[in-house]
mmCIF file of C-alpha atoms in Angstrom:
data_model
loop_
_atom_site.group_PDB
_atom_site.id
_atom_site.type_symbol
_atom_site.label_atom_id
_atom_site.label_comp_id
_atom_site.label_asym_id
_atom_site.label_seq_id
_atom_site.Cartn_x
_atom_site.Cartn_y
_atom_site.Cartn_z
ATOM 1 C CA MET A 1 -26.860 80.944 58.319
ATOM 2 C CA ALA A 2 -26.632 84.883 57.346
ATOM 3 C CA GLY A 3 -23.145 85.614 55.318
ATOM 4 C CA MET A 4 -22.846 82.389 54.391
ATOM 5 C CA PRO A 5 -23.334 80.949 50.306
ATOM 6 C CA ALA A 6 -26.876 79.374 49.208
ATOM 7 C CA LEU A 7 -25.088 76.431 48.628
ATOM 8 C CA GLN A 8 -21.915 75.013 49.087
ATOM 9 C CA LEU A 9 -19.389 71.941 47.440
ATOM 10 C CA ASP A 10 -15.882 71.686 50.113
ATOM 11 C CA ALA A 11 -13.649 69.579 48.046
ATOM 12 C CA VAL A 12 -16.363 66.795 47.599
ATOM 13 C CA THR A 13 -15.834 62.988 46.385
ATOM 14 C CA LYS A 14 -18.423 60.768 45.274
ATOM 15 C CA ARG A 15 -17.849 56.981 44.594
ATOM 16 C CA TYR A 16 -20.218 54.549 43.960
ATOM 17 C CA GLY A 17 -18.590 51.388 44.052
ATOM 18 C CA GLY A 18 -15.214 51.481 41.944
ATOM 19 C CA ARG A 19 -16.239 54.781 39.677
ATOM 20 C CA THR A 20 -15.843 58.238 40.998
ATOM 21 C CA ALA A 21 -18.473 60.577 39.789
ATOM 22 C CA LEU A 22 -16.409 63.901 41.659
ATOM 23 C CA SER A 23 -13.346 63.988 42.243
ATOM 24 C CA GLU A 24 -12.545 67.186 44.974
ATOM 25 C CA VAL A 25 -15.191 69.312 43.028
ATOM 26 C CA SER A 26 -15.819 72.359 45.106
ATOM 27 C CA PHE A 27 -17.556 75.080 43.999
ATOM 28 C CA GLU A 28 -20.180 77.556 45.557
ATOM 29 C CA VAL A 29 -23.512 79.784 44.727
ATOM 30 C CA GLU A 30 -24.728 82.895 46.740
ATOM 31 C CA GLU A 31 -27.768 84.386 47.364
ATOM 32 C CA GLY A 32 -29.799 85.865 44.600
ATOM 33 C CA HIS A 33 -27.464 84.461 41.709
ATOM 34 C CA THR A 34 -28.894 81.809 39.136
ATOM 35 C CA VAL A 35 -25.733 79.566 38.129
ATOM 36 C CA GLY A 36 -25.797 76.598 35.411
ATOM 37 C CA LEU A 37 -23.831 73.888 36.088
ATOM 38 C CA LEU A 38 -23.003 72.805 32.598
ATOM 39 C CA GLY A 39 -20.863 69.109 31.781
ATOM 40 C CA PRO A 40 -21.784 66.552 29.127
ATOM 41 C CA ASN A 41 -23.162 63.283 29.802
ATOM 42 C CA GLY A 42 -21.898 61.599 32.936
ATOM 43 C CA ALA A 43 -19.686 64.795 34.303
ATOM 44 C CA GLY A 44 -20.978 64.699 37.608
ATOM 45 C CA LYS A 45 -23.764 67.175 36.641
ATOM 46 C CA THR A 46 -26.364 65.226 38.924
ATOM 47 C CA THR A 47 -24.841 63.285 41.626
ATOM 48 C CA ALA A 48 -24.048 67.343 42.460
ATOM 49 C CA LEU A 49 -27.759 67.813 42.856
ATOM 50 C CA ARG A 50 -28.761 64.396 44.913
ATOM 51 C CA LEU A 51 -25.678 65.417 46.825
ATOM 52 C CA LEU A 52 -26.988 69.153 47.311
ATOM 53 C CA LEU A 53 -30.681 67.888 48.102
ATOM 54 C CA GLY A 54 -29.519 65.142 50.811
ATOM 55 C CA MET A 55 -30.214 62.373 48.322
ATOM 56 C CA ALA A 56 -26.799 61.200 48.661
ATOM 57 C CA ARG A 57 -23.624 61.147 51.233
ATOM 58 C CA PRO A 58 -20.513 62.548 49.651
ATOM 59 C CA SER A 59 -17.504 60.181 50.410
ATOM 60 C CA GLY A 60 -15.392 62.990 50.871
ATOM 61 C CA GLY A 61 -15.627 67.123 51.456
ATOM 62 C CA GLY A 62 -18.334 68.620 52.596
ATOM 63 C CA VAL A 63 -21.986 69.907 51.369
ATOM 64 C CA HIS A 64 -23.400 72.770 52.658
ATOM 65 C CA LEU A 65 -27.595 73.997 51.672
ATOM 66 C CA ARG A 66 -26.770 77.932 54.049
ATOM 67 C CA GLY A 67 -24.125 76.785 56.286
ATOM 68 C CA LEU A 68 -25.615 73.212 57.030
ATOM 69 C CA ALA A 69 -25.732 69.852 55.806
ATOM 70 C CA PRO A 70 -28.646 69.621 53.353
ATOM 71 C CA GLN A 71 -29.973 66.050 55.254
ATOM 72 C CA ARG A 72 -31.478 68.421 57.951
ATOM 73 C CA ALA A 73 -34.764 69.516 57.650
ATOM 74 C CA GLU A 74 -34.305 73.325 58.520
ATOM 75 C CA ALA A 75 -31.622 73.046 54.988
ATOM 76 C CA ARG A 76 -34.099 72.337 52.959
ATOM 77 C CA GLU A 77 -36.750 74.954 53.790
ATOM 78 C CA GLY A 78 -37.486 77.239 50.822
ATOM 79 C CA LEU A 79 -36.292 75.214 48.998
ATOM 80 C CA GLY A 80 -37.971 74.216 45.645
ATOM 81 C CA TYR A 81 -37.083 71.124 43.104
ATOM 82 C CA LEU A 82 -37.730 70.534 39.773
ATOM 83 C CA PRO A 83 -36.502 66.398 38.779
ATOM 84 C CA GLU A 84 -34.995 65.788 34.942
ATOM 85 C CA ARG A 85 -37.413 63.447 35.488
ATOM 86 C CA LEU A 86 -40.761 63.996 37.435
ATOM 87 C CA ALA A 87 -42.839 61.047 39.030
ATOM 88 C CA VAL A 88 -45.981 60.315 38.016
ATOM 89 C CA PRO A 89 -47.648 58.695 40.613
ATOM 90 C CA GLY A 90 -50.615 56.793 39.821
ATOM 91 C CA ARG A 91 -54.212 58.350 39.113
ATOM 92 C CA ALA A 92 -53.054 61.445 40.812
ATOM 93 C CA THR A 93 -54.587 64.348 39.016
ATOM 94 C CA VAL A 94 -52.901 67.505 38.332
ATOM 95 C CA ARG A 95 -54.516 68.999 41.073
ATOM 96 C CA ARG A 96 -54.281 66.832 43.801
ATOM 97 C CA PHE A 97 -51.149 65.742 43.156
ATOM 98 C CA LEU A 98 -49.642 69.865 43.665
ATOM 99 C CA GLY A 99 -52.026 69.747 46.296
ATOM 100 C CA LEU A 100 -50.127 67.224 47.708
ATOM 101 C CA HIS A 101 -47.107 69.150 47.530
ATOM 102 C CA ALA A 102 -48.019 72.231 48.674
ATOM 103 C CA ALA A 103 -48.561 70.737 51.678
ATOM 104 C CA LEU A 104 -45.846 69.325 52.169
ATOM 105 C CA ALA A 105 -44.700 72.213 51.901
ATOM 106 C CA GLY A 106 -46.500 73.353 54.596
ATOM 107 C CA LEU A 107 -49.531 75.305 53.326
ATOM 108 C CA ASP A 108 -52.971 74.072 54.195
ATOM 109 C CA GLY A 109 -56.155 75.233 54.021
ATOM 110 C CA ALA A 110 -57.292 77.599 51.856
ATOM 111 C CA ASP A 111 -54.567 79.160 51.180
ATOM 112 C CA ARG A 112 -52.762 75.942 49.579
ATOM 113 C CA ASP A 113 -55.935 75.816 47.469
ATOM 114 C CA ARG A 114 -55.221 79.304 45.787
ATOM 115 C CA GLU A 115 -51.870 78.592 46.006
ATOM 116 C CA VAL A 116 -52.208 75.326 43.691
ATOM 117 C CA ASP A 117 -54.892 77.833 41.282
ATOM 118 C CA GLU A 118 -52.454 80.568 40.766
ATOM 119 C CA MET A 119 -49.445 77.844 39.870
ATOM 120 C CA MET A 120 -51.515 76.154 37.872
ATOM 121 C CA GLU A 121 -52.884 79.412 36.026
ATOM 122 C CA ARG A 122 -48.932 80.512 35.915
ATOM 123 C CA VAL A 123 -47.794 77.725 33.912
ATOM 124 C CA GLY A 124 -50.807 77.118 31.999
ATOM 125 C CA VAL A 125 -52.032 74.235 32.799
ATOM 126 C CA ALA A 126 -54.788 75.677 34.869
ATOM 127 C CA ASP A 127 -58.046 73.796 32.319
ATOM 128 C CA ARG A 128 -55.423 70.248 32.808
ATOM 129 C CA ALA A 129 -56.742 70.553 37.012
ATOM 130 C CA GLY A 130 -58.867 67.999 36.503
ATOM 131 C CA ASP A 131 -56.482 65.909 34.856
ATOM 132 C CA ARG A 132 -54.742 62.445 35.117
ATOM 133 C CA LEU A 133 -51.161 63.510 35.160
ATOM 134 C CA ALA A 134 -50.130 60.158 33.285
ATOM 135 C CA ALA A 135 -52.655 61.026 30.718
ATOM 136 C CA LEU A 136 -50.660 63.918 29.909
ATOM 137 C CA SER A 137 -47.719 65.033 27.567
ATOM 138 C CA LYS A 138 -44.311 65.449 28.816
ATOM 139 C CA GLY A 139 -44.134 68.616 28.319
ATOM 140 C CA LEU A 140 -47.528 69.644 30.123
ATOM 141 C CA ARG A 141 -45.651 67.335 32.925
ATOM 142 C CA GLN A 142 -42.683 69.443 33.215
ATOM 143 C CA ARG A 143 -44.740 72.488 33.175
ATOM 144 C CA VAL A 144 -46.601 70.896 36.056
ATOM 145 C CA GLY A 145 -43.578 70.051 37.620
ATOM 146 C CA PHE A 146 -42.654 73.805 37.119
ATOM 147 C CA ALA A 147 -45.575 74.193 39.396
ATOM 148 C CA GLN A 148 -44.959 71.777 42.030
ATOM 149 C CA ALA A 149 -41.068 73.508 42.601
ATOM 150 C CA PHE A 150 -42.289 76.915 42.957
ATOM 151 C CA LEU A 151 -44.565 76.323 45.405
ATOM 152 C CA ALA A 152 -44.420 78.347 48.441
ATOM 153 C CA ARG A 153 -42.387 80.983 46.771
ATOM 154 C CA PRO A 154 -39.483 78.771 47.213
ATOM 155 C CA SER A 155 -35.875 80.909 48.202
ATOM 156 C CA LEU A 156 -33.277 78.330 46.741
ATOM 157 C CA LEU A 157 -34.271 76.799 43.040
ATOM 158 C CA LEU A 158 -32.693 72.955 41.743
ATOM 159 C CA LEU A 159 -33.209 72.317 38.360
ATOM 160 C CA ASP A 160 -32.103 69.646 36.465
ATOM 161 C CA GLU A 161 -33.250 69.477 32.892
ATOM 162 C CA PRO A 162 -35.714 72.551 33.337
ATOM 163 C CA THR A 163 -36.430 72.625 29.800
ATOM 164 C CA SER A 164 -36.338 68.786 28.592
ATOM 165 C CA GLY A 165 -39.587 67.791 26.962
ATOM 166 C CA LEU A 166 -41.145 71.687 26.464
ATOM 167 C CA ASP A 167 -41.730 73.095 22.796
ATOM 168 C CA PRO A 168 -40.518 76.681 21.374
ATOM 169 C CA LEU A 169 -43.556 78.384 23.643
ATOM 170 C CA GLY A 170 -42.794 76.536 26.848
ATOM 171 C CA ILE A 171 -39.021 77.295 26.296
ATOM 172 C CA ARG A 172 -39.846 80.834 26.041
ATOM 173 C CA ASP A 173 -42.400 80.864 28.878
ATOM 174 C CA ALA A 174 -39.625 78.673 31.452
ATOM 175 C CA ARG A 175 -37.229 81.455 31.126
ATOM 176 C CA ALA A 176 -39.750 83.690 31.231
ATOM 177 C CA TRP A 177 -40.412 82.426 34.378
ATOM 178 C CA LEU A 178 -36.631 81.488 35.992
ATOM 179 C CA ALA A 179 -36.085 85.583 34.667
ATOM 180 C CA ALA A 180 -38.824 86.695 36.921
ATOM 181 C CA GLU A 181 -37.677 84.087 40.647
ATOM 182 C CA LYS A 182 -34.096 85.815 39.735
ATOM 183 C CA ALA A 183 -36.407 89.521 39.970
ATOM 184 C CA ARG A 184 -37.706 88.416 43.852
ATOM 185 C CA GLY A 185 -34.477 87.211 44.411
ATOM 186 C CA CYS A 186 -34.764 84.015 44.176
ATOM 187 C CA THR A 187 -31.316 81.419 44.161
ATOM 188 C CA VAL A 188 -31.256 79.413 40.625
ATOM 189 C CA LEU A 189 -29.040 76.337 40.443
ATOM 190 C CA VAL A 190 -30.149 74.745 36.639
ATOM 191 C CA SER A 191 -28.590 72.433 35.434
ATOM 192 C CA SER A 192 -28.731 72.231 31.857
ATOM 193 C CA HIS A 193 -28.029 70.857 28.292
ATOM 194 C CA VAL A 194 -29.408 74.025 26.605
ATOM 195 C CA LEU A 195 -26.657 76.513 26.265
ATOM 196 C CA SER A 196 -28.628 79.340 24.564
ATOM 197 C CA GLU A 197 -30.868 79.252 27.093
ATOM 198 C CA VAL A 198 -28.571 79.111 29.985
ATOM 199 C CA GLU A 199 -26.573 82.277 28.673
ATOM 200 C CA ARG A 200 -29.925 83.716 28.913
ATOM 201 C CA VAL A 201 -30.614 83.442 32.107
ATOM 202 C CA CYS A 202 -27.867 82.775 34.286
ATOM 203 C CA ASP A 203 -24.754 85.069 36.155
ATOM 204 C CA ARG A 204 -22.421 82.474 35.796
ATOM 205 C CA VAL A 205 -21.774 79.270 35.251
ATOM 206 C CA ILE A 206 -20.035 76.107 36.633
ATOM 207 C CA ILE A 207 -18.405 73.492 33.975
ATOM 208 C CA LEU A 208 -18.093 70.022 35.283
ATOM 209 C CA HIS A 209 -16.234 67.143 33.147
ATOM 210 C CA GLU A 210 -15.330 63.703 34.045
ATOM 211 C CA GLY A 211 -16.408 64.427 37.737
ATOM 212 C CA LYS A 212 -14.248 67.966 38.186
ATOM 213 C CA VAL A 213 -14.016 72.079 37.482
ATOM 214 C CA VAL A 214 -13.018 72.292 34.329
ATOM 215 C CA ALA A 215 -14.557 76.382 34.695
ATOM 216 C CA SER A 216 -16.606 78.115 37.035
ATOM 217 C CA GLY A 217 -16.923 82.474 36.503
ATOM 218 C CA ALA A 218 -18.864 84.604 34.832
ATOM 219 C CA THR A 219 -20.217 84.100 31.281
ATOM 220 C CA ALA A 220 -17.690 86.927 30.151
ATOM 221 C CA GLN A 221 -14.343 85.626 32.153
ATOM 222 C CA ILE A 222 -15.257 81.937 30.321
ATOM 223 C CA VAL A 223 -16.131 83.072 26.777
ATOM 224 C CA GLY A 224 -13.776 84.382 24.847
ATOM 225 C CA SER A 225 -14.197 87.799 22.646
ATOM 226 C CA GLU A 226 -16.003 85.849 19.374
ATOM 227 C CA GLU A 227 -16.657 82.825 21.373
ATOM 228 C CA SER A 228 -21.007 81.728 22.359
ATOM 229 C CA LEU A 229 -20.544 79.251 25.653
ATOM 230 C CA GLU A 230 -21.230 76.536 23.494
ATOM 231 C CA ASP A 231 -18.055 77.427 21.579
ATOM 232 C CA ALA A 232 -16.260 77.923 24.707
ATOM 233 C CA PHE A 233 -17.983 74.581 26.570
ATOM 234 C CA VAL A 234 -16.642 72.466 23.129
ATOM 235 C CA ARG A 235 -13.049 74.079 23.935
ATOM 236 C CA LEU A 236 -12.977 73.771 27.813
ATOM 237 C CA VAL A 237 -14.597 69.947 27.621
ATOM 238 C CA ARG A 238 -12.002 68.707 24.440
ATOM 239 C CA GLY A 239 -9.123 70.853 26.125
ATOM 240 C CA GLY A 240 -9.700 69.900 29.606
ATOM 241 C CA ALA A 241 -8.734 72.575 31.344
ATOM 242 C CA ALA A 242 -9.923 76.440 31.689
#
């Protein structure tokens, strides 16, 4: 919807039984921005992504993709998602796996085949097209994960630990891919523990700790004059407040 943030959490609480994963969390990401979602283990990052994907519902508050509830199919149009652990379906080859996801993205026939070929080439797995996904190394599976997230040129990307399993060359490639997505105007939310990479590619960061937002804003506003993002992260998490 015109004028609406690409994604938004408004005073969101999420409970699992007696455990509160998120408590009154509010943040938004404007169209065209690349934002890092940071926090230690158990901070609530994956819960926030699950809510934005419509895979869970909040216990309180509101979650929106372009002003719509994420459970609505039209809200998820143009959405690409890379999970922390890519599901590996049975004996599916790389090409068949990507072909299935391309079909789910609305591509068919020659358009689907061309898109799959282009994405395999882009992420460096074209020579493994006929290999079973389950037989690939973790790093190669992560490259395939990027390919499926990029299919059909999404306008919104949600990435959960995108550099997991990648070697230094793969991390450098991922940085270039995200820069290219940013350059074409894609909105990107990156959940990551690799703070140096977040600092390189993100306009803004949101830091969660114990289910609450402890800092949100441009990196330059959060990082002190003689700090790295890692230094600021440790200070904020240990201090518990911005």
